[in-house]
Amino acid sequence: MATEGGDRRPKYQRIADTIREAIQAGEYGPGDRLPGENELMAAHGVARMTARQALGVLQNEGIAESRKGAGVFVRAFRPLRRRGIERLSREQWGAGRSIWSADTEDRTLVVDQVGVTEEPAPERIAHVLGIGSGNAVCVRRRRFVLDGKPVLLAASYLPAALVAGSAITELDTGPGGLYARLGELGLAPVRFREEVRSRMPSRDETSRLGLSPGTPVMLICRTAFTIDGRSVEVNEMTLDSAAYVLEYGFDA
Amino acid sequence: MATEGGDRRPKYQRIADTIREAIQAGEYGPGDRLPGENELMAAHGVARMTARQALGVLQNEGIAESRKGAGVFVRAFRPLRRRGIERLSREQWGAGRSIWSADTEDRTLVVDQVGVTEEPAPERIAHVLGIGSGNAVCVRRRRFVLDGKPVLLAASYLPAALVAGSAITELDTGPGGLYARLGELGLAPVRFREEVRSRMPSRDETSRLGLSPGTPVMLICRTAFTIDGRSVEVNEMTLDSAAYVLEYGFDA
């Protein structure tokens, strides 16, 4: 690989490093167009493939993203702020509002896909719900879209025997949503646990969330517990990491 | 690109998909060795480069990882469970224990790099601490290692004027750590906010955390507030996402 002086980095890596430093120094701001292949070829005296590789490095790091026909741009991070604790407070769903409305501040998060099915519980879900693996669960799957871009996949699992005949098994759960209905069944959640991790997306997640290269997903597994410590719902969420900041506040 | 029947996927992608399905079906478990290039060449009648690309897809997805000279293996996910709320409870640091000890259950998290400096506050930090950009902050930087592998970088920022002369500016903050010392200064934190996001690592983070390809980082920005709502510390943490699950519990 071509090097300059004592510098062992391949040329495309050095060009990528130069552009990255310029971004970090604020020479290119969020949404700005980066120099294209032709400009990089002229400025650094390299072949097109080298220029393309340099821009590819920045895209794989998630710092830049390509827009078809328009070039490569500095990625903006203008996330939704998801408040884990306030959004789930009983005041909200008790008053008939959806727990999701607090997600968005003044931006509009919309469900564009929804489905309700009854399925045998996957082992990991059965384990958390304390039911036998393969026992029936009611599964509510939704996709949420912000400004036309899918940002969140959610799959909520509840023991089918608990919720049979309630609006939980229907597409529209009614005012106050799922938790209000659980309350009417004497199963009001009083405590929640959220477990958060991150990994690279599967091909299916990439396609369903429309993810750019270099974009991990965050996974939230939320479990809802009743007053007697029974887990009544597990919600597996898959979030576009470029669209979300999660916020948790708590006392010392 | 070579295809088979109506299948439009390139060959390496189809091979990767086959292996991924076998992993998901449990044919290969965490830590198991996957078929090598020679085996894939023979089994699928493809060139070495195609076999290598197929294994590369799985590595970039974080599903598999290569060990030098030994082959490519299914990645295990055996994370630390970091409990955001319990670990910061006053009972812990009030009793002279470090807030970090609860991170690890029975595994040992060790600080292998530590540094304390005084620096001008970066703009984002000054903003949160409510001080002028460029005002001096005491910065405590640590790297944490688990089973010999770095898993966490932490940089804690405090207004230098607040902590001058206290053990907070020394390498060893003494029993109960930073928060016990803040308490002695009349600045005991009573409330914390954690903001969590995820992105691909920078080259520097990849090297300091020894990250495999296809491994995002999780970022936690934790702010500590006193009883009168003053922010006295901002801790920026960078976590190996393959090593951590974050847990938050809260009441409805």
XYZ file of C-alpha atoms in Angstrom:
504
model
C 0.000 0.000 0.000
C 1.178 3.502 -0.808
C 2.624 5.433 2.106
C 4.197 8.848 2.547
C 7.341 9.341 4.672
C 7.084 7.259 7.850
C 3.313 7.118 7.599
C 2.162 3.486 7.407
C -1.512 4.230 6.816
C -2.860 3.343 3.373
C -3.642 6.400 1.240
C -7.424 6.042 1.437
C -7.186 5.865 5.220
C -5.085 9.037 5.354
C -7.570 10.879 3.167
C -10.442 9.642 5.349
C -8.550 10.786 8.465
C -8.040 14.245 6.957
C -11.730 14.621 6.171
C -12.724 13.292 9.594
C -10.474 15.856 11.278
C -12.019 18.614 9.160
C -15.492 17.471 10.279
C -14.424 17.364 13.918
C -12.907 20.846 13.588
C -16.254 22.091 12.294
C -15.088 22.837 8.733
C -17.966 20.663 7.555
C -21.135 20.797 9.652
C -24.050 18.344 9.870
C -25.727 18.039 6.467
C -22.811 19.612 4.568
C -21.646 18.008 1.339
C -18.155 16.501 1.484
C -15.664 16.742 -1.410
C -16.620 14.234 -4.124
C -14.481 11.597 -5.795
C -13.297 13.975 -8.533
C -12.279 16.629 -6.027
C -10.415 14.094 -3.860
C -8.656 12.635 -6.929
C -7.440 16.112 -7.920
C -6.568 17.265 -4.397
C -4.648 14.118 -3.368
C -3.437 12.846 -6.760
C -5.109 9.429 -6.286
C -7.182 7.045 -8.409
C -10.968 7.041 -8.273
C -10.999 3.766 -6.339
C -8.839 5.296 -3.597
C -11.109 8.352 -3.344
C -14.142 6.077 -3.196
C -12.552 3.921 -0.475
C -11.811 7.041 1.589
C -15.450 8.132 1.441
C -16.474 4.524 2.154
C -14.502 4.548 5.415
C -16.465 7.562 6.653
C -19.772 6.005 5.625
C -18.966 2.746 7.413
C -18.144 4.730 10.545
C -21.564 6.362 10.307
C -19.988 9.846 10.090
C -21.095 10.451 6.499
C -23.876 9.166 4.306
C -24.349 8.983 0.581
C -27.449 10.379 -1.117
C -28.074 8.923 -4.517
C -26.818 11.189 -7.284
C -26.118 14.052 -4.888
C -22.851 13.017 -3.195
C -21.670 12.206 0.288
C -22.816 14.340 3.219
C -21.915 14.801 6.884
C -24.508 12.954 8.883
C -26.677 14.994 11.178
C -27.603 13.594 14.596
C -30.945 15.096 15.512
C -32.379 12.390 17.690
C -35.644 11.778 19.409
C -35.288 11.981 23.147
C -36.977 8.942 24.659
C -37.555 9.433 28.377
C -37.707 5.956 29.882
C -39.207 6.974 33.139
C -41.552 9.898 32.594
C -43.133 8.378 29.495
C -44.261 5.364 31.453
C -45.671 7.208 34.427
C -49.146 6.154 35.409
C -50.388 9.730 35.080
C -49.956 9.450 31.358
C -51.654 6.216 30.561
C -54.055 6.737 33.466
C -55.290 9.886 31.709
C -55.952 8.044 28.477
C -52.900 9.297 26.628
C -50.616 6.900 24.774
C -47.267 6.216 26.403
C -45.665 6.988 23.060
C -46.758 10.570 22.745
C -44.037 11.795 25.094
C -41.430 10.284 22.814
C -41.488 12.985 20.294
C -41.648 16.404 21.884
C -43.010 18.390 18.955
C -42.174 15.833 16.273
C -44.767 13.325 15.151
C -44.118 9.618 15.597
C -46.615 7.609 13.575
C -47.449 3.893 13.522
C -47.379 2.789 9.880
C -47.516 -0.964 10.402
C -49.421 -2.842 13.066
C -50.307 -6.469 13.518
C -51.754 -8.619 16.293
C -51.285 -12.376 16.287
C -51.355 -15.334 18.626
C -48.171 -17.420 18.528
C -46.276 -19.980 20.586
C -43.959 -18.075 22.954
C -40.282 -18.061 21.925
C -38.136 -19.544 24.670
C -36.556 -16.241 25.809
C -40.006 -14.624 26.141
C -41.595 -17.599 27.917
C -38.673 -17.511 30.358
C -39.316 -13.857 31.301
C -43.114 -14.215 31.413
C -42.825 -17.336 33.550
C -44.918 -19.480 31.214
C -44.048 -22.716 29.442
C -42.032 -22.396 26.251
C -44.489 -22.740 23.370
C -47.493 -21.572 25.424
C -49.588 -19.103 23.450
C -48.756 -15.395 23.615
C -50.576 -12.421 22.142
C -48.026 -10.541 20.026
C -48.541 -6.887 19.049
C -46.055 -5.742 16.395
C -45.747 -2.124 15.353
C -43.432 -0.025 13.251
C -43.044 3.670 14.063
C -42.124 6.296 11.494
C -40.763 9.804 12.084
C -40.767 12.376 9.284
C -41.390 9.524 6.827
C -38.431 7.457 8.102
C -38.976 4.204 10.087
C -37.176 4.553 13.440
C -38.564 1.865 15.765
C -39.822 -1.714 15.607
C -41.709 -2.940 18.666
C -43.024 -6.407 19.466
C -45.047 -6.731 22.634
C -45.713 -10.186 24.102
C -48.453 -10.992 26.648
C -49.667 -14.396 27.897
C -52.678 -15.187 25.666
C -54.574 -16.748 28.560
C -54.388 -13.483 30.520
C -55.618 -11.146 27.813
C -58.095 -13.330 25.885
C -61.284 -11.456 25.012
C -59.903 -8.002 25.901
C -59.174 -5.164 23.460
C -55.483 -6.047 23.865
C -56.038 -8.694 21.207
C -57.513 -6.125 18.801
C -55.699 -3.708 16.507
C -57.031 -0.718 18.452
C -56.558 -1.176 22.195
C -58.723 1.879 22.966
C -58.137 4.961 25.177
C -55.075 4.724 27.427
C -53.831 1.790 25.402
C -52.464 -1.528 26.521
C -51.689 -0.547 30.114
C -55.143 0.871 30.755
C -56.631 -2.434 29.520
C -54.244 -4.431 31.736
C -55.445 -2.274 34.643
C -59.060 -3.229 33.912
C -58.013 -6.880 34.053
C -56.519 -6.310 37.525
C -53.015 -6.525 36.064
C -51.907 -2.883 36.175
C -48.132 -2.604 35.829
C -46.547 -0.858 38.791
C -42.919 -1.368 37.890
C -40.917 -1.555 34.691
C -37.474 -2.862 33.841
C -35.675 -1.805 30.689
C -32.592 -3.646 29.449
C -30.615 -1.876 26.753
C -27.940 -3.164 24.426
C -26.581 -2.388 20.992
C -25.360 -4.401 18.022
C -25.157 -4.247 14.237
C -28.525 -4.826 12.539
C -29.545 -7.983 10.718
C -30.336 -7.676 7.036
C -34.027 -7.763 7.858
C -33.704 -4.944 10.413
C -31.628 -2.879 7.962
C -34.358 -3.184 5.418
C -37.328 -2.625 7.759
C -35.713 0.431 9.396
C -34.092 1.737 6.193
C -30.707 2.006 7.923
C -27.660 3.643 6.336
C -24.378 1.700 6.392
C -22.490 2.133 9.655
C -25.667 2.389 11.745
C -26.096 0.071 14.742
C -29.443 -0.677 16.342
C -30.249 -0.234 20.016
C -32.358 -2.967 21.581
C -34.624 -2.279 24.530
C -36.291 -5.162 26.278
C -38.942 -3.748 28.585
C -40.737 -5.908 31.122
C -43.859 -4.755 32.973
C -44.500 -6.103 36.494
C -47.704 -6.090 38.556
C -47.870 -5.271 42.275
C -47.267 -8.914 43.174
C -44.145 -9.075 40.980
C -45.741 -10.942 38.112
C -44.389 -10.088 34.656
C -47.323 -9.475 32.344
C -45.685 -8.000 29.242
C -42.340 -8.130 27.480
C -41.777 -5.510 24.789
C -38.790 -6.024 22.484
C -37.897 -2.776 20.731
C -35.379 -2.257 17.947
C -34.327 1.358 17.443
C -32.441 3.137 14.683
C -29.470 4.411 16.737
C -29.157 7.450 14.473
C -32.653 8.531 15.524
C -32.659 8.107 19.297
C -31.200 9.235 22.584
C -32.550 7.325 25.574
C -32.882 9.262 28.803
C -33.234 7.874 32.312
C -33.433 10.000 35.431
C -33.341 8.671 38.976
C -32.652 9.706 42.552
C -29.446 8.921 44.417
C -22.874 -11.386 -10.063
C -23.488 -15.110 -10.027
C -27.014 -16.167 -9.159
C -28.880 -19.430 -8.951
C -32.373 -19.835 -10.344
C -34.405 -16.732 -9.512
C -32.131 -15.862 -6.592
C -30.652 -12.391 -7.108
C -28.321 -12.463 -4.115
C -24.604 -12.603 -4.871
C -23.031 -15.957 -4.046
C -21.076 -14.756 -0.999
C -24.274 -13.280 0.418
C -26.159 -16.545 -0.065
C -23.395 -18.480 1.677
C -23.394 -15.953 4.525
C -27.180 -16.257 4.809
C -26.911 -20.062 4.998
C -24.355 -19.885 7.794
C -26.367 -17.231 9.637
C -29.463 -19.418 9.511
C -27.453 -22.348 10.848
C -26.268 -20.164 13.745
C -29.813 -18.971 14.474
C -31.047 -22.568 14.378
C -28.436 -23.451 16.996
C -26.300 -25.682 14.727
C -23.350 -23.519 15.742
C -23.381 -22.193 19.309
C -21.529 -19.266 20.875
C -17.768 -19.886 20.629
C -18.095 -22.616 17.976
C -15.748 -22.589 15.007
C -17.445 -21.916 11.648
C -16.445 -23.714 8.417
C -13.202 -22.209 7.060
C -12.459 -20.880 3.575
C -11.345 -24.284 2.279
C -14.484 -26.007 3.551
C -16.750 -23.331 2.057
C -14.891 -23.506 -1.278
C -15.429 -27.263 -1.425
C -19.018 -27.224 -0.148
C -20.270 -24.424 -2.419
C -17.888 -24.737 -5.384
C -16.705 -21.132 -5.071
C -13.376 -19.280 -5.233
C -11.430 -18.431 -2.087
C -12.334 -14.734 -2.381
C -16.052 -15.591 -2.365
C -15.661 -17.789 0.717
C -13.685 -15.030 2.415
C -16.347 -12.433 1.546
C -19.051 -14.670 3.017
C -17.167 -14.937 6.321
C -16.490 -11.186 6.138
C -20.226 -10.426 5.996
C -20.782 -12.295 9.264
C -17.851 -10.557 10.923
C -19.095 -7.120 9.861
C -22.491 -7.939 11.328
C -20.809 -8.778 14.617
C -22.169 -12.350 14.516
C -18.758 -13.977 14.042
C -15.208 -13.021 14.872
C -11.876 -14.105 13.523
C -9.103 -15.340 15.810
C -5.690 -15.108 14.267
C -4.536 -18.418 12.840
C -7.457 -20.306 14.388
C -10.376 -19.460 12.120
C -13.713 -17.697 12.409
C -15.933 -18.330 15.434
C -19.505 -17.588 16.506
C -19.397 -14.633 18.831
C -20.559 -15.167 22.385
C -22.586 -12.465 24.138
C -21.893 -12.777 27.830
C -22.352 -9.224 28.976
C -21.891 -7.329 32.182
C -25.187 -6.191 33.610
C -24.878 -2.537 34.538
C -27.722 -1.458 36.812
C -28.145 2.277 36.316
C -30.231 2.883 39.354
C -29.173 0.529 42.115
C -25.480 1.098 41.499
C -25.824 4.796 42.164
C -27.910 4.516 45.297
C -26.629 6.570 48.173
C -26.472 3.484 50.384
C -23.573 2.280 48.296
C -21.325 5.259 48.171
C -22.536 6.352 51.600
C -21.069 3.136 53.005
C -17.681 3.743 51.437
C -18.100 1.314 48.543
C -17.323 2.349 44.982
C -20.276 2.831 42.654
C -18.514 0.544 40.214
C -18.448 -2.568 42.324
C -22.095 -3.416 41.590
C -21.315 -3.449 37.881
C -19.799 -6.812 37.882
C -21.731 -9.282 39.987
C -19.006 -11.869 40.527
C -16.730 -10.746 37.721
C -13.892 -8.351 38.412
C -13.824 -4.974 36.684
C -10.394 -3.394 37.097
C -9.112 0.112 36.365
C -5.937 -0.265 34.297
C -5.493 3.364 33.239
C -6.252 6.452 35.279
C -5.380 10.106 34.836
C -6.427 13.390 36.440
C -5.885 16.680 34.646
C -7.130 20.250 34.643
C -8.313 21.407 31.222
C -10.466 24.084 29.594
C -14.052 22.757 29.433
C -15.171 21.575 25.988
C -18.255 23.489 24.876
C -20.712 20.585 25.322
C -19.483 19.980 28.887
C -19.478 23.674 29.839
C -23.045 23.878 28.565
C -24.254 21.064 30.848
C -22.246 22.237 33.879
C -23.489 25.794 33.389
C -19.996 27.308 33.302
C -18.317 29.387 30.610
C -16.852 27.478 27.684
C -13.122 27.228 28.306
C -13.437 27.579 32.102
C -11.234 25.068 33.890
C -12.599 21.588 34.656
C -11.039 18.744 36.609
C -11.055 15.718 34.291
C -10.761 12.169 35.646
C -10.152 9.613 32.877
C -10.242 5.886 33.517
C -10.211 2.709 31.483
C -11.865 -0.416 32.911
C -10.800 -3.931 32.019
C -12.763 -7.170 32.451
C -11.010 -10.537 32.200
C -8.061 -8.736 30.564
C -10.230 -7.027 27.919
C -10.883 -3.235 28.028
C -14.665 -2.678 28.159
C -15.261 0.898 29.317
C -13.693 4.346 28.934
C -14.924 6.995 31.362
C -14.145 10.710 31.508
C -15.600 12.601 34.425
C -15.710 16.419 34.319
C -16.166 18.675 37.368
C -15.830 22.480 37.633
C -12.233 23.009 38.830
C -13.256 25.911 41.059
C -15.657 23.634 42.983
C -13.271 20.785 43.687
C -9.911 22.564 44.054
C -7.901 21.245 46.998
C -10.083 18.152 47.528
C -9.095 14.515 46.935
C -11.207 14.681 43.767
C -8.164 16.206 42.067
C -5.975 13.285 43.194
C -5.568 9.860 41.595
C -7.072 8.167 44.656
C -10.294 9.880 45.733
C -10.420 7.862 48.968
C -13.194 5.781 50.608
C -16.619 6.188 48.966
C -14.983 7.831 45.975
C -15.932 10.965 44.126
C -19.501 11.233 45.424
C -18.492 10.919 49.055
C -15.996 13.759 48.512
C -18.632 15.890 46.793
C -20.848 15.291 49.834
C -18.113 16.631 52.119
C -18.013 19.765 49.969
C -21.781 20.224 50.476
C -22.412 19.128 46.883
C -23.855 15.640 47.381
C -25.626 14.446 44.236
C -29.293 13.632 44.890
C -30.363 12.988 41.325
C -28.777 11.541 38.215
C -29.632 11.680 34.542
C -28.249 9.172 32.081
C -28.474 9.721 28.331
C -27.698 6.690 26.195
C -26.955 6.432 22.508
C -25.022 4.153 20.187
C -22.808 4.627 17.143
C -19.853 3.025 15.379
C -16.558 3.633 17.188
C -13.857 6.040 16.064
C -10.474 4.536 15.197
C -9.154 5.705 18.546
C -12.021 4.037 20.450
C -11.571 0.822 18.449
C -7.947 0.717 19.465
C -8.405 1.717 23.131
C -11.259 -0.776 23.651
C -9.773 -3.489 21.407
C -13.046 -3.805 19.479
C -13.713 -6.509 16.887
C -15.118 -5.438 13.503
C -18.888 -4.989 13.557
C -18.958 -3.785 17.166
C -20.697 -0.490 17.965
C -20.049 1.496 21.132
C -22.719 2.617 23.568
C -22.298 6.121 24.962
C -23.661 7.072 28.363
C -23.576 10.682 29.419
C -24.350 10.817 33.129
C -25.017 14.119 34.894
C -25.111 14.443 38.694
C -27.371 17.098 40.240
C -27.360 18.538 43.779
C -30.481 19.211 45.854
C -30.789 22.710 44.381
C -30.619 21.386 40.798
C -27.004 22.345 40.165
C -25.091 19.988 37.860
C -21.763 19.189 39.488
C -20.404 16.363 37.364
C -20.703 15.096 33.805
C -19.362 11.611 33.135
C -18.954 10.586 29.506
C -18.696 6.808 29.210
C -17.866 4.777 26.127
C -18.776 1.086 26.381
C -17.912 -1.948 24.293
C -21.435 -2.960 23.221
C -20.399 -6.610 23.099
C -19.630 -6.454 26.828
C -22.627 -4.667 28.328
C -26.329 -4.778 28.992
C -27.664 -1.660 30.696
C -30.529 -2.133 33.099
C -32.921 0.497 34.400
C -35.828 -0.216 36.722
C -38.487 2.282 37.701
C -42.007 2.535 39.080
C -45.072 3.288 36.957
